[in-house]
Coordinates of C-alpha atoms in Angstrom, one line a residue:
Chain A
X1 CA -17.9 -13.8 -5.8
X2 CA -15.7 -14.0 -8.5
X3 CA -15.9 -17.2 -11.0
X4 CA -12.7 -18.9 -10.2
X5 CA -13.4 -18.7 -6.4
X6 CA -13.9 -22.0 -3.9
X7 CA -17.6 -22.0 -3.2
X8 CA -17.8 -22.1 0.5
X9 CA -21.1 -23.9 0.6
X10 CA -19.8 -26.4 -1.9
X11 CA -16.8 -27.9 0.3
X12 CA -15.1 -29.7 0.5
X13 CA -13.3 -30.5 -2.8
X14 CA -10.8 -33.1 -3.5
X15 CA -7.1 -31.4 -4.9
X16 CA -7.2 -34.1 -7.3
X17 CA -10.3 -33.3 -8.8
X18 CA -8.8 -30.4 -10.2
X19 CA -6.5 -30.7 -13.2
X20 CA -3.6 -28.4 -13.3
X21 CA -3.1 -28.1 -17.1
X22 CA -6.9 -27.3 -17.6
X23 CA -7.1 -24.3 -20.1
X24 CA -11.0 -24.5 -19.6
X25 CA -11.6 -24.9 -23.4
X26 CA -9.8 -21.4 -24.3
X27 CA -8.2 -20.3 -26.5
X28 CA -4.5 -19.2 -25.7
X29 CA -3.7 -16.4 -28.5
X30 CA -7.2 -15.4 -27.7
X31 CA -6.8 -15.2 -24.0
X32 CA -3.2 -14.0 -24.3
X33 CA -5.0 -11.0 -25.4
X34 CA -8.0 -10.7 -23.3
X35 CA -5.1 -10.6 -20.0
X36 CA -2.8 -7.6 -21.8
X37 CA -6.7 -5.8 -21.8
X38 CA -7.6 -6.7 -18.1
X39 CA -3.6 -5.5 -17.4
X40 CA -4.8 -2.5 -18.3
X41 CA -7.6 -2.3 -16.6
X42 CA -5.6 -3.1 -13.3
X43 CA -3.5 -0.3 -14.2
X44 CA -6.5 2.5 -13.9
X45 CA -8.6 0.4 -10.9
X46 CA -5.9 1.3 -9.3
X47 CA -5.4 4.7 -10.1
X48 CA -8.9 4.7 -8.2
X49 CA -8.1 2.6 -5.2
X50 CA -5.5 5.0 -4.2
X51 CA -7.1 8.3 -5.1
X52 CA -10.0 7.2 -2.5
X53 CA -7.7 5.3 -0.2
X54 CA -10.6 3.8 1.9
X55 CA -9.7 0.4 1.0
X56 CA -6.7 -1.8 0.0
X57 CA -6.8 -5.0 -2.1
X58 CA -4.3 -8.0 -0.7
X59 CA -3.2 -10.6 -3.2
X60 CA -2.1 -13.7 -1.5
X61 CA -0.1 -16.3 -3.8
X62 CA 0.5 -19.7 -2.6
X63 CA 2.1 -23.1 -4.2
X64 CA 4.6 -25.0 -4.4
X65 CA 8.0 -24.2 -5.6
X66 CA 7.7 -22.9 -9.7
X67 CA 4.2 -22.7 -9.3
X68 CA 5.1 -18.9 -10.9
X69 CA 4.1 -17.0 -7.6
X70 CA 6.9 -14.3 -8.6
X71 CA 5.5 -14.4 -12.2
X72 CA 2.3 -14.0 -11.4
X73 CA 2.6 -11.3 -8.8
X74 CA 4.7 -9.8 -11.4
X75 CA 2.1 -10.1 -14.3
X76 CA -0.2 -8.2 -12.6
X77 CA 1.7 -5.7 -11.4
X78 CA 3.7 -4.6 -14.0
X79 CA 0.7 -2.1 -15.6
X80 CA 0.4 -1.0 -12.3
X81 CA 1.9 2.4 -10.4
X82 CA 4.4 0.6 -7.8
X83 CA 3.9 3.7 -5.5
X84 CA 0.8 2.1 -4.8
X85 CA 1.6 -1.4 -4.3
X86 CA 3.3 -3.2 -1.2
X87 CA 5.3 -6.8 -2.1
X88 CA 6.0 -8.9 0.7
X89 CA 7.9 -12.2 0.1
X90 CA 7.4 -14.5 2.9
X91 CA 10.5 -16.6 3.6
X92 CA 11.5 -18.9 6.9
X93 CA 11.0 -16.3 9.8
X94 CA 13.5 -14.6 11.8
X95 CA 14.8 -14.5 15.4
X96 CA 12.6 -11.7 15.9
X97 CA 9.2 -13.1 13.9
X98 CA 9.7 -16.2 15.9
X99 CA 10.0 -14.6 19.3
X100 CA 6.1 -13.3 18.1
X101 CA 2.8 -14.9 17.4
X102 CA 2.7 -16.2 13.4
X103 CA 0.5 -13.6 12.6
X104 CA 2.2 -10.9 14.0
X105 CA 5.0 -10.1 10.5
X106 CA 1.8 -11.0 8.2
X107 CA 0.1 -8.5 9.9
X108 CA 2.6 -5.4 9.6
X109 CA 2.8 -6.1 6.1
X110 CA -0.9 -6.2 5.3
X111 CA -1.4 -2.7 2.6
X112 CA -2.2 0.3 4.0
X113 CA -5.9 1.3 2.5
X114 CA -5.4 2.8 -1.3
X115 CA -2.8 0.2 -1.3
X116 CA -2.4 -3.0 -3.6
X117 CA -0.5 -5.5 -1.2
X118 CA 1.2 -8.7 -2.6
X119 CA 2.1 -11.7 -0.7
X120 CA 4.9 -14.1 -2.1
X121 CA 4.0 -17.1 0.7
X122 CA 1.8 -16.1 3.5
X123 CA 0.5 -17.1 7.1
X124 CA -0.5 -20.0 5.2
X125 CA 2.6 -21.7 5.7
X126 CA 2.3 -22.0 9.1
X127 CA -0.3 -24.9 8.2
X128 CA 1.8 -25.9 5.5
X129 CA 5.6 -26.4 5.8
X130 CA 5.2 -26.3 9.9
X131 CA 2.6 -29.4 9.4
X132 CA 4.5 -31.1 6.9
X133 CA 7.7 -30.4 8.4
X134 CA 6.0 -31.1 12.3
X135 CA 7.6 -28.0 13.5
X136 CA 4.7 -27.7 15.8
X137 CA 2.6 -29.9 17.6
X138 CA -0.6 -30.7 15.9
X139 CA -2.8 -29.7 18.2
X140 CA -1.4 -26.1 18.1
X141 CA -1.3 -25.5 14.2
X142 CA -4.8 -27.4 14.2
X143 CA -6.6 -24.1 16.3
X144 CA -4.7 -22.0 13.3
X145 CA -7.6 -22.5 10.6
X146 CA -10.1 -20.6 12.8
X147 CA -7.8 -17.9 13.5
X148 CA -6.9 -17.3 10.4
X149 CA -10.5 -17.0 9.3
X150 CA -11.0 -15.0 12.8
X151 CA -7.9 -12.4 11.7
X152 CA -9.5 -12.6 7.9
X153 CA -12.8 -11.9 8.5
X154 CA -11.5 -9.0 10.9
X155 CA -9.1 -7.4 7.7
X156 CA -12.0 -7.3 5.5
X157 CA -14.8 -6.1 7.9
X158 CA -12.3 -2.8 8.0
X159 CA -11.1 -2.6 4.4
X160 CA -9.5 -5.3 2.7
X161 CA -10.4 -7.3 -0.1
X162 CA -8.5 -10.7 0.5
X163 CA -7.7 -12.4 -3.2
X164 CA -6.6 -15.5 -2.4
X165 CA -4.5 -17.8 -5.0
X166 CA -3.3 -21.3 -4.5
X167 CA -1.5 -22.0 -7.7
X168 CA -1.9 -25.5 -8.8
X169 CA 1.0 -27.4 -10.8
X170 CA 1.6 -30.9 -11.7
X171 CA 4.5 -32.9 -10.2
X172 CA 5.4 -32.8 -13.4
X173 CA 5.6 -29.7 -14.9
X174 CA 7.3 -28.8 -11.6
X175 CA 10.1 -31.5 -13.2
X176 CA 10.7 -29.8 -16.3
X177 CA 10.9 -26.0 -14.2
X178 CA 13.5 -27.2 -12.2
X179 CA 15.3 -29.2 -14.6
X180 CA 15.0 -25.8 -16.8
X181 CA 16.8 -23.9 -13.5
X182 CA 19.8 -26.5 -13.6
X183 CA 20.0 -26.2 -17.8
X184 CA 19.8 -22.6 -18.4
X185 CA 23.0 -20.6 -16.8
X186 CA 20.7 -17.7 -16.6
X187 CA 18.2 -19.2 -14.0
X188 CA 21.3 -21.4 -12.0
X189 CA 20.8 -19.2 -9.0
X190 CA 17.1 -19.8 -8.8
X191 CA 18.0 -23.6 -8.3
X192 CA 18.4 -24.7 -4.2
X193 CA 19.1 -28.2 -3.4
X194 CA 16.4 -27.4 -1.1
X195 CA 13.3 -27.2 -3.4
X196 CA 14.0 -31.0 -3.5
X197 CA 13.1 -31.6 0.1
X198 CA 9.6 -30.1 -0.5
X199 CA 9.4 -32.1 -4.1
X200 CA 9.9 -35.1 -1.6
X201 CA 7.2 -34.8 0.3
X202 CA 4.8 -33.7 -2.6
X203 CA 2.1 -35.9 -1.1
X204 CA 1.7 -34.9 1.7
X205 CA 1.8 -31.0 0.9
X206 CA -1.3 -31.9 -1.6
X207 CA -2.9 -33.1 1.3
X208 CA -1.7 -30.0 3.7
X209 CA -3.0 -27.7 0.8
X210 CA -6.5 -29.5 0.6
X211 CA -7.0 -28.9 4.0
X212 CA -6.2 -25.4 3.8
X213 CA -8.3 -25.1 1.0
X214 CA -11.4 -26.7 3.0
X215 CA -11.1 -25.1 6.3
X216 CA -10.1 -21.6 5.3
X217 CA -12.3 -20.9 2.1
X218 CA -14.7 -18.4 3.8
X219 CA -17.4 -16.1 2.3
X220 CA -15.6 -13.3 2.5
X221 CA -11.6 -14.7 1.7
X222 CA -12.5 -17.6 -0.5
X223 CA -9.6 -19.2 -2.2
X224 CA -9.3 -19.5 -6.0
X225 CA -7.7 -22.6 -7.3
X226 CA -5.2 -21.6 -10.1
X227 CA -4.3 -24.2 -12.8
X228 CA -0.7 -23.2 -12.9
X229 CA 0.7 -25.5 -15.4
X230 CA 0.5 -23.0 -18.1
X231 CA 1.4 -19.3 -17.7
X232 CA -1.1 -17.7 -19.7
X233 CA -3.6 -19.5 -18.1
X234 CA -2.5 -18.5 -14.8
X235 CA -2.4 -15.2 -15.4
X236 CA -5.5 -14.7 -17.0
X237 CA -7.3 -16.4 -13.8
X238 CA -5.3 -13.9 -11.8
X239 CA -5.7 -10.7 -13.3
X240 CA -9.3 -11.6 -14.3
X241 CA -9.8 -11.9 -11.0
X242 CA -8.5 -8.7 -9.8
X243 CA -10.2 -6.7 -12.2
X244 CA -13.5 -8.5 -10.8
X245 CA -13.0 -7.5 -7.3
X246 CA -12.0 -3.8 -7.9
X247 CA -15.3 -3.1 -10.7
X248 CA -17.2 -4.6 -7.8
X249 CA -16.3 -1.7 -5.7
X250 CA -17.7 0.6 -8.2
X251 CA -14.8 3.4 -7.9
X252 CA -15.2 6.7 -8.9
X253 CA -12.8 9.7 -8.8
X254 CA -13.2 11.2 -5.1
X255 CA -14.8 14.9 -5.0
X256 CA -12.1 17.7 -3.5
X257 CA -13.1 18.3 -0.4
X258 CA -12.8 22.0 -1.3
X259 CA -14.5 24.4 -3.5
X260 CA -11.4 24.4 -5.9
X261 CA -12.5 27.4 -8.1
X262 CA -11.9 29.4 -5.3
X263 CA -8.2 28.8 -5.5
X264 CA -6.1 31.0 -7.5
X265 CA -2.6 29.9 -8.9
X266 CA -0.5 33.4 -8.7
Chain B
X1 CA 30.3 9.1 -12.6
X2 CA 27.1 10.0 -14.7
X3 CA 27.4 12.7 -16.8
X4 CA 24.4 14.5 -15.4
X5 CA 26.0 14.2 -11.9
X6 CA 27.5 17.6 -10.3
X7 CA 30.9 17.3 -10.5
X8 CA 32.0 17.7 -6.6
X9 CA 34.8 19.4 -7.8
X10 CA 33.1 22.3 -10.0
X11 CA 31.2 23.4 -6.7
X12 CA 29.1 25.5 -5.7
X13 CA 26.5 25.8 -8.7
X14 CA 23.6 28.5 -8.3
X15 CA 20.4 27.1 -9.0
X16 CA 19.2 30.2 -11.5
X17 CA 21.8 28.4 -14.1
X18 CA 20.0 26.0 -14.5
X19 CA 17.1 25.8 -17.2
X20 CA 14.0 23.6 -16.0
X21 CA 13.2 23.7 -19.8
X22 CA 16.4 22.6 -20.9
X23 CA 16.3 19.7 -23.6
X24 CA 20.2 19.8 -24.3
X25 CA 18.9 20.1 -28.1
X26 CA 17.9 16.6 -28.3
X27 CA 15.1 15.2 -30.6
X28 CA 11.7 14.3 -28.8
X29 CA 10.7 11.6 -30.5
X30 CA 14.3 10.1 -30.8
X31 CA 14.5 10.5 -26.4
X32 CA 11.1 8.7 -26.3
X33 CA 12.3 6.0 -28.4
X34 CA 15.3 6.0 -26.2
X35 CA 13.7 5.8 -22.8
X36 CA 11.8 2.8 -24.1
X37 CA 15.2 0.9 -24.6
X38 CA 16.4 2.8 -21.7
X39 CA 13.2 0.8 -19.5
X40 CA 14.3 -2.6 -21.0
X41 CA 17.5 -2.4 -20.0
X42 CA 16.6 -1.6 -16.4
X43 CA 14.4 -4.0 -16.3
X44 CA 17.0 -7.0 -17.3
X45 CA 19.9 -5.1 -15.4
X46 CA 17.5 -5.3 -12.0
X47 CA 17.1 -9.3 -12.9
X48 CA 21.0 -9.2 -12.4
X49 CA 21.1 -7.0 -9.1
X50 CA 18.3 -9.5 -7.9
X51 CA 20.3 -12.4 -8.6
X52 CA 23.7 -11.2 -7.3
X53 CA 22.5 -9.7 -3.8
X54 CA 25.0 -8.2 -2.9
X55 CA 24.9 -4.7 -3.8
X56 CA 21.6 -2.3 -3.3
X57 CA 20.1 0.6 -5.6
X58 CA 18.8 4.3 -4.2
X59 CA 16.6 6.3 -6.3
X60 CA 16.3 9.0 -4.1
X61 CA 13.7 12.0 -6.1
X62 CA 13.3 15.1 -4.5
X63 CA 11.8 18.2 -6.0
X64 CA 8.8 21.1 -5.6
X65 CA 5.2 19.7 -5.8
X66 CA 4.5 18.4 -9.1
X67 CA 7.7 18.2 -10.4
X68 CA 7.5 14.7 -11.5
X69 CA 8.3 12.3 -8.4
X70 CA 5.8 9.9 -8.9
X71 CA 6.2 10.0 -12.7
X72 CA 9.6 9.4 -12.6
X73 CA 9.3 6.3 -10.0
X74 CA 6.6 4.9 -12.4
X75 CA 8.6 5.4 -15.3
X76 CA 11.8 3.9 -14.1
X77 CA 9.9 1.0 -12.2
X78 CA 7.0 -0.2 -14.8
X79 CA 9.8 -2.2 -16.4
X80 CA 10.9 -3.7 -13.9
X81 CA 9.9 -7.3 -11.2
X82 CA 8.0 -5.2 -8.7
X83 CA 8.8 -7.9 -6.6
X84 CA 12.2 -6.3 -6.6
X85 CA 11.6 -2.6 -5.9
X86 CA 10.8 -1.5 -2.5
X87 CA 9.0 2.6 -2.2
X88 CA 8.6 4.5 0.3
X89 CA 6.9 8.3 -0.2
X90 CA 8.1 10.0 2.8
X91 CA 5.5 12.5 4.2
X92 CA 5.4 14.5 7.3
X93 CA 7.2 12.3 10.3
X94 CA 4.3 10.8 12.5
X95 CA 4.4 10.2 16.1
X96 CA 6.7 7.5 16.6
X97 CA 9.4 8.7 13.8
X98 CA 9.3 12.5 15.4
X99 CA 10.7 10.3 19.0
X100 CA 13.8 9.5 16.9
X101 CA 16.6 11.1 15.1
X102 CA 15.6 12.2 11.8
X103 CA 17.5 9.6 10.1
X104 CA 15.8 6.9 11.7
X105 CA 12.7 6.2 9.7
X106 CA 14.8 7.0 6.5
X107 CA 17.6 4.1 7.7
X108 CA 14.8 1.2 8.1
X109 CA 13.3 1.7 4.7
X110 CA 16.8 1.6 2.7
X111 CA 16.8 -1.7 0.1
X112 CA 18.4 -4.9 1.3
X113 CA 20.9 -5.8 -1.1
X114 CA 19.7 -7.0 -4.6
X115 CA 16.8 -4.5 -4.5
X116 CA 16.1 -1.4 -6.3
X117 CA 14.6 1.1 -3.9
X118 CA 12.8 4.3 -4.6
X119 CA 12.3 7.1 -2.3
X120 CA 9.6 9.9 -2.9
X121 CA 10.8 12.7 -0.6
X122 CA 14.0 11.4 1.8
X123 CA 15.9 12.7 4.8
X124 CA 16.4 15.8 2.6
X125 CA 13.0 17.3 3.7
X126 CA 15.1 17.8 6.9
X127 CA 17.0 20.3 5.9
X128 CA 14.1 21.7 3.2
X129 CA 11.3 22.0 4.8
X130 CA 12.3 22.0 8.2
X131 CA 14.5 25.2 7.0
X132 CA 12.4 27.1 5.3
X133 CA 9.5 26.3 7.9
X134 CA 12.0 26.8 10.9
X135 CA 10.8 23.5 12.1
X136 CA 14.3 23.2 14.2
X137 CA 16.7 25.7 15.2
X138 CA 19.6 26.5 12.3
X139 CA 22.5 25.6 14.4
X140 CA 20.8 22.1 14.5
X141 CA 19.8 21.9 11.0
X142 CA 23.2 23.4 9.4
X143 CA 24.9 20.3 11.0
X144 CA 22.8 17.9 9.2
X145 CA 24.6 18.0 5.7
X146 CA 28.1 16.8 7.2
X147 CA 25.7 14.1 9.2
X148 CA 23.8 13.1 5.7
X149 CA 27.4 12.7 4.0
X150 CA 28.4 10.9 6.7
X151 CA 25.2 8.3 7.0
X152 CA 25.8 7.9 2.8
X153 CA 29.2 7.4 2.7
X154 CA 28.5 4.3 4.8
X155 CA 25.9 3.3 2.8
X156 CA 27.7 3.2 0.0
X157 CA 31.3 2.1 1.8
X158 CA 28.5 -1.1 2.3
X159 CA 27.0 -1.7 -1.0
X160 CA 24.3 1.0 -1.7
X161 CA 24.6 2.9 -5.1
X162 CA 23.4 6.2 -4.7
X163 CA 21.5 8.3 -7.0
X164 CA 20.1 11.6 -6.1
X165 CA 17.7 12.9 -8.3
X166 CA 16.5 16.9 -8.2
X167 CA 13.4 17.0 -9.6
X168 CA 13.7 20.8 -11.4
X169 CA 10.6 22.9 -12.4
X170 CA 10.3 26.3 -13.1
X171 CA 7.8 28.2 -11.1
X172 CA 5.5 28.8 -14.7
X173 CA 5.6 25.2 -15.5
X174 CA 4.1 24.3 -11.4
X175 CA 1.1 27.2 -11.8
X176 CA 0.3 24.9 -15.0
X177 CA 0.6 21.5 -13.6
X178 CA -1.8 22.7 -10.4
X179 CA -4.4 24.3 -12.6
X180 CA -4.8 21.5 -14.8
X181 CA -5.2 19.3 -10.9
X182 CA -7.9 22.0 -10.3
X183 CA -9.5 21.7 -13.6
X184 CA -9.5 18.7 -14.9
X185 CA -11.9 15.9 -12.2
X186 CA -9.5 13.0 -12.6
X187 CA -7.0 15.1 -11.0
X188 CA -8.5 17.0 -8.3
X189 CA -8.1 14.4 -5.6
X190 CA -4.6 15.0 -6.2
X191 CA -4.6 18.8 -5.2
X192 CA -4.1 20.3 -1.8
X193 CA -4.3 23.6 -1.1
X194 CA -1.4 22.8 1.0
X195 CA 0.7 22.6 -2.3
X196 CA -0.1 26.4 -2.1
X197 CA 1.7 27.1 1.3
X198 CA 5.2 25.8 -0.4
X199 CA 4.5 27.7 -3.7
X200 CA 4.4 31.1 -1.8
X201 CA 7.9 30.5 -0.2
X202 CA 9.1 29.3 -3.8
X203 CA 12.4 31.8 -3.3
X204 CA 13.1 29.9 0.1
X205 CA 12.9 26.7 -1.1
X206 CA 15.4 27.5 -4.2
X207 CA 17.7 28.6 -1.7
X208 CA 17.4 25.8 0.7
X209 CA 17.9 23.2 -2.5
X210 CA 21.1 25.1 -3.7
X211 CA 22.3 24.7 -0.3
X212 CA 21.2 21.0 -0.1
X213 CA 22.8 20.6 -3.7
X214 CA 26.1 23.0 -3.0
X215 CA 26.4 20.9 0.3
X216 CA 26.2 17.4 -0.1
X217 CA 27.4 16.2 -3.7
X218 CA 29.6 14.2 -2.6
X219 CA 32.3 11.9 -5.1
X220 CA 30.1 8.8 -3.2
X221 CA 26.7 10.0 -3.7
X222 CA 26.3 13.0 -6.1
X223 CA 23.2 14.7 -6.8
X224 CA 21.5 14.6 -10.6
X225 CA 20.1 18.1 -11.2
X226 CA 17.3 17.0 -13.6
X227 CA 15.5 19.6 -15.8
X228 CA 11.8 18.0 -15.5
X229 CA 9.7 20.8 -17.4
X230 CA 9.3 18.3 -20.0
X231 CA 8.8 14.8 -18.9
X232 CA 10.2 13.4 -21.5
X233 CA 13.3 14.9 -20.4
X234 CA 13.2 13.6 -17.3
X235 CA 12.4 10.1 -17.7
X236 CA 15.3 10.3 -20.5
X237 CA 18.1 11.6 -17.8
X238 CA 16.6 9.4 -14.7
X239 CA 16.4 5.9 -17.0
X240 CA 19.5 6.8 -18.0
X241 CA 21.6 7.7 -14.6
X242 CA 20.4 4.3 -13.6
X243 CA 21.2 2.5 -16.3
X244 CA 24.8 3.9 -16.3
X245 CA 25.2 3.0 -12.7
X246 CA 24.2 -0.9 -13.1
X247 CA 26.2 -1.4 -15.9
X248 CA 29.2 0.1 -14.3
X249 CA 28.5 -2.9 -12.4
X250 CA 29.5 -5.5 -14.8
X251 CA 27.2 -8.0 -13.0
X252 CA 27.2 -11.6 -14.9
X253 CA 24.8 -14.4 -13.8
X254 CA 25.8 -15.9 -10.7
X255 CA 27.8 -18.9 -10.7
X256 CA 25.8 -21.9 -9.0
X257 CA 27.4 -22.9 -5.5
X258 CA 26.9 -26.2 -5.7
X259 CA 27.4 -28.5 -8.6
X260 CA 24.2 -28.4 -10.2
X261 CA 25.3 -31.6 -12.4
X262 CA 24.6 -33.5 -9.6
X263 CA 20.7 -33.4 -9.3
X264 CA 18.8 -35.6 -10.8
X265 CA 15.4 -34.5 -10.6
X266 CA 12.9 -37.7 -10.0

C-alpha cells in the first residue's frame, strides 16, 4: 500500500484531522523536482502497461470544486502517451444514465486493460451531491457503500488497480480560486453561479466526504487523502502515487510470442 | 486552406509524386525548434476550443504500418489538457460494429464540441483494406467515397474541423522501421507478423490510397499528404495543419453570461 493511502484498519479518521495546506515538512523547489522525475517515470510505466495489456490502472479524483481535479489529472498525464489513457469527466447524468442503475456509465468507462483510465468525479457522487442534495432516499444511497466496495473489489480481482484521490482544500483557499475565476478574463468561463450552491453547504459535504472516506477505504481501493491547497504538493502525492502502484507490478517488456528471427523483411 | 492540403481543384495527384523523404529543403534543427513552439501553441489554442464549445477538432491519421500514427498523435497531444482530447485507434470491426453500417462505430466516437479528437485508422480502412482484401463487393465499396463526403460535409456544415492526415512512407523506410521492432526487445511486442500480410500487397494499397486521396478531398475536409520518412517532418507538417486551422478560428475567451460583478464570494 502506498504511503499516502487511508489505512483500512486504522478507520475511521476525522476530515478535520487532516490539514489541507500540509506540505509534510518538504521542501517545494525540491519536491517540484522530485514530481517532473516521477512524470517521467509515469511516462515509461506506461509504455509497459500497454505493451502487456493485462491490466489497467484507474485514477479516480474527487473534491470539491477547485480542488485542481483537471489539474491534477492533467499533471500526470501530460508525460504520458494519450493513446493509452481513457478521461472520463463525470458530470450530472443524462436521460439515458438515469433510466440505468448508477453504476452502469461508471462502468462503460472503466479502461480497458493496458489502459490508464482517469475519472474527473466518479460513482462517488452518488453518496455525495445525491446525499447532500437528498436526491434519493437515505435508505437507498445508504446500501451504496457496500456496493461500491462489492463492484471495486470485483474490478480489481480481474485487473484494475483502483487509485483513489479525494483532494482536500480549505474553504478558504477555495475563496481565493474562485474569486481568481471572477478576476482573471481568462478563467471567466470556468466561473458558474452554481459552484456557490455547493460552497453553501460546505459542511455538510465534509461530512458526506468523511463518510465516504470511512466506509469505502478498502484493502484493495483505499483512498488517499490529498492536501490540495497547494499544487505542487498535490501533484507530487499524485504522481508519487502512481509511480508506486505501477513499480509494484514489476513490468517488464512482453516476449513475442513468435520466434522473430525467423521473419524476413523483403 | 493549409498549405499542405490538396488542392480539390488540382485533382487527381498520383501517389509516385510524391517523395516520403521530402524535407521541402528545410533545416532540421530549425523544424525541431519549430515544432516545439508549434506544441505550445496547440496546447493554449485547445484551452480556447475547450472554453468556447462550440466547434470540434478531427485528427484523422491514416497511413501503412509504422508510418508514424501513434507518433504523430503523441506529438501533437503531449502538449495538450488530456482531459480535452478524446482517441480512438480503430482496429478490425468486432461483433456488434460489423451488425451496423460501417459508419456507425466511426459516428459515436467523433469529439463533442470543444474537444480535440484523434483518430488512429478511421472509416477510411473501409475502402483500404476492405478493397484491397475484397472484404465487400466493389460495387458496394466504390459508393462509399460519395457516402464519406457526404457524412463529412455534415460534420463540418455542424462544427467539426477536419483534418485528414496521410501518413506517407516509402516501402525502404517500413523494411527499416520493422527490423528495428524485430531487433531491438523494447520493440518486439509491437511487431506482428500480420504487419507482413499488408507489406506484400504494398502496390494495392498505393493504389487504394490514391483512390481514397483522388476521391475524397473535398474544399470541406481535404486530405494532408504528409511525407513521414523523417519524423521530424512529420510532426513539423501535422503541428502545423492544426495550428493553422485553430487560429483561423479567431477564438477569444469567452465572455461571462452572467455578470460576474455580482458575486461576492463569502
Amino acid at each position: 500500500m502506498s504511503s499516502f493511502a487511508l489505512d483500512p484498519s486504522r478507520l475511521p479518521i476525522r476530515i478535520q484531522d487532516f490539514d489541507p495546506a500540509d506540505a509534510g515538512g518538504r521542501d517545494k523547489e525540491r519536491i517540484k523536482a522530485e514530481t517532473v522525475e516521477l512524470r517521467g517515470r509515469i511516462g515509461k510505466l506506461q509504455e509497459l502497461l500497454y505493451a502487456n495489456a493485462n491490466q489497467s490502472l484507474l485514477i479516480l479524483l474527487q473534491g470539491m470544486d477547485t480542488s485542481g481535479k483537471d489539474g491534477a489529472s492533467r499533471m500526470v498525464l501530460e508525460s504520458v502517451n494519450p493513446a493509452g489513457v481513457q478521461t472520463s469527466a463525470f458530470k450530472a447524468p443524462n436521460t439515458e444514465e438515469r433510466a440505468h442503475d448508477y453504476l452502469w456509465r461508471v462502468h462503460r468507462r472503466m479502461p480497458e486493460r493496458g489502459y490508464i483510465g482517469v475519472f474527473n468525479r466518479s460513482h462517488y457522487e452518488e453518496v455525495l451531491i445525491v446525499r447532500v442534495d437528498n436526491l434519493v432516499p437515505e435508505k437507498r444511497w445508504k446500501k451504496r457503500y457496500a456496493q461500491i466496495n462489492a463492484f471495486e473489489e470485483m474490478l480489481v480481482a480481474e485487473g484494475t488497480i483502483m487509485l483513489k484521490f479525494f483532494l482536500h482544500i480549505s474553504k478558504e483557499e477555495q475563496k481565493q480560486r474562485l474569486e481568481d475565476r471572477i478576476a482573471d478574463p481568462h478563467k471567466n468561463w470556468k466561473f458558474q453561479s452554481s459552484d456557490l450552491l455547493a460552497r453553501a453547504k460546505w459542511a455538510d459535504y465534509m461530512r458526506a466526504y468523511e463518510d465516504v472516506l470511512n466506509e469505502t477505504s478498502t484493502a484493495h481501493a483505499p483512498w488517499h487523502i490529498v492536501p490540495a491547497d497547494k499544487k505542487w504538493v498535490r501533484d507530487f502525492i499524485v504522481a508519487k502515487t502512481v509511480v508506486d502502484a505501477l513499480e509494484t507490478l514489476k513490468l517488464d517488456w512482453p516476449k513475442p510470442k513468435e520466434d522473430l528471427s525467423k521473419f524476413v523483411i523483403e
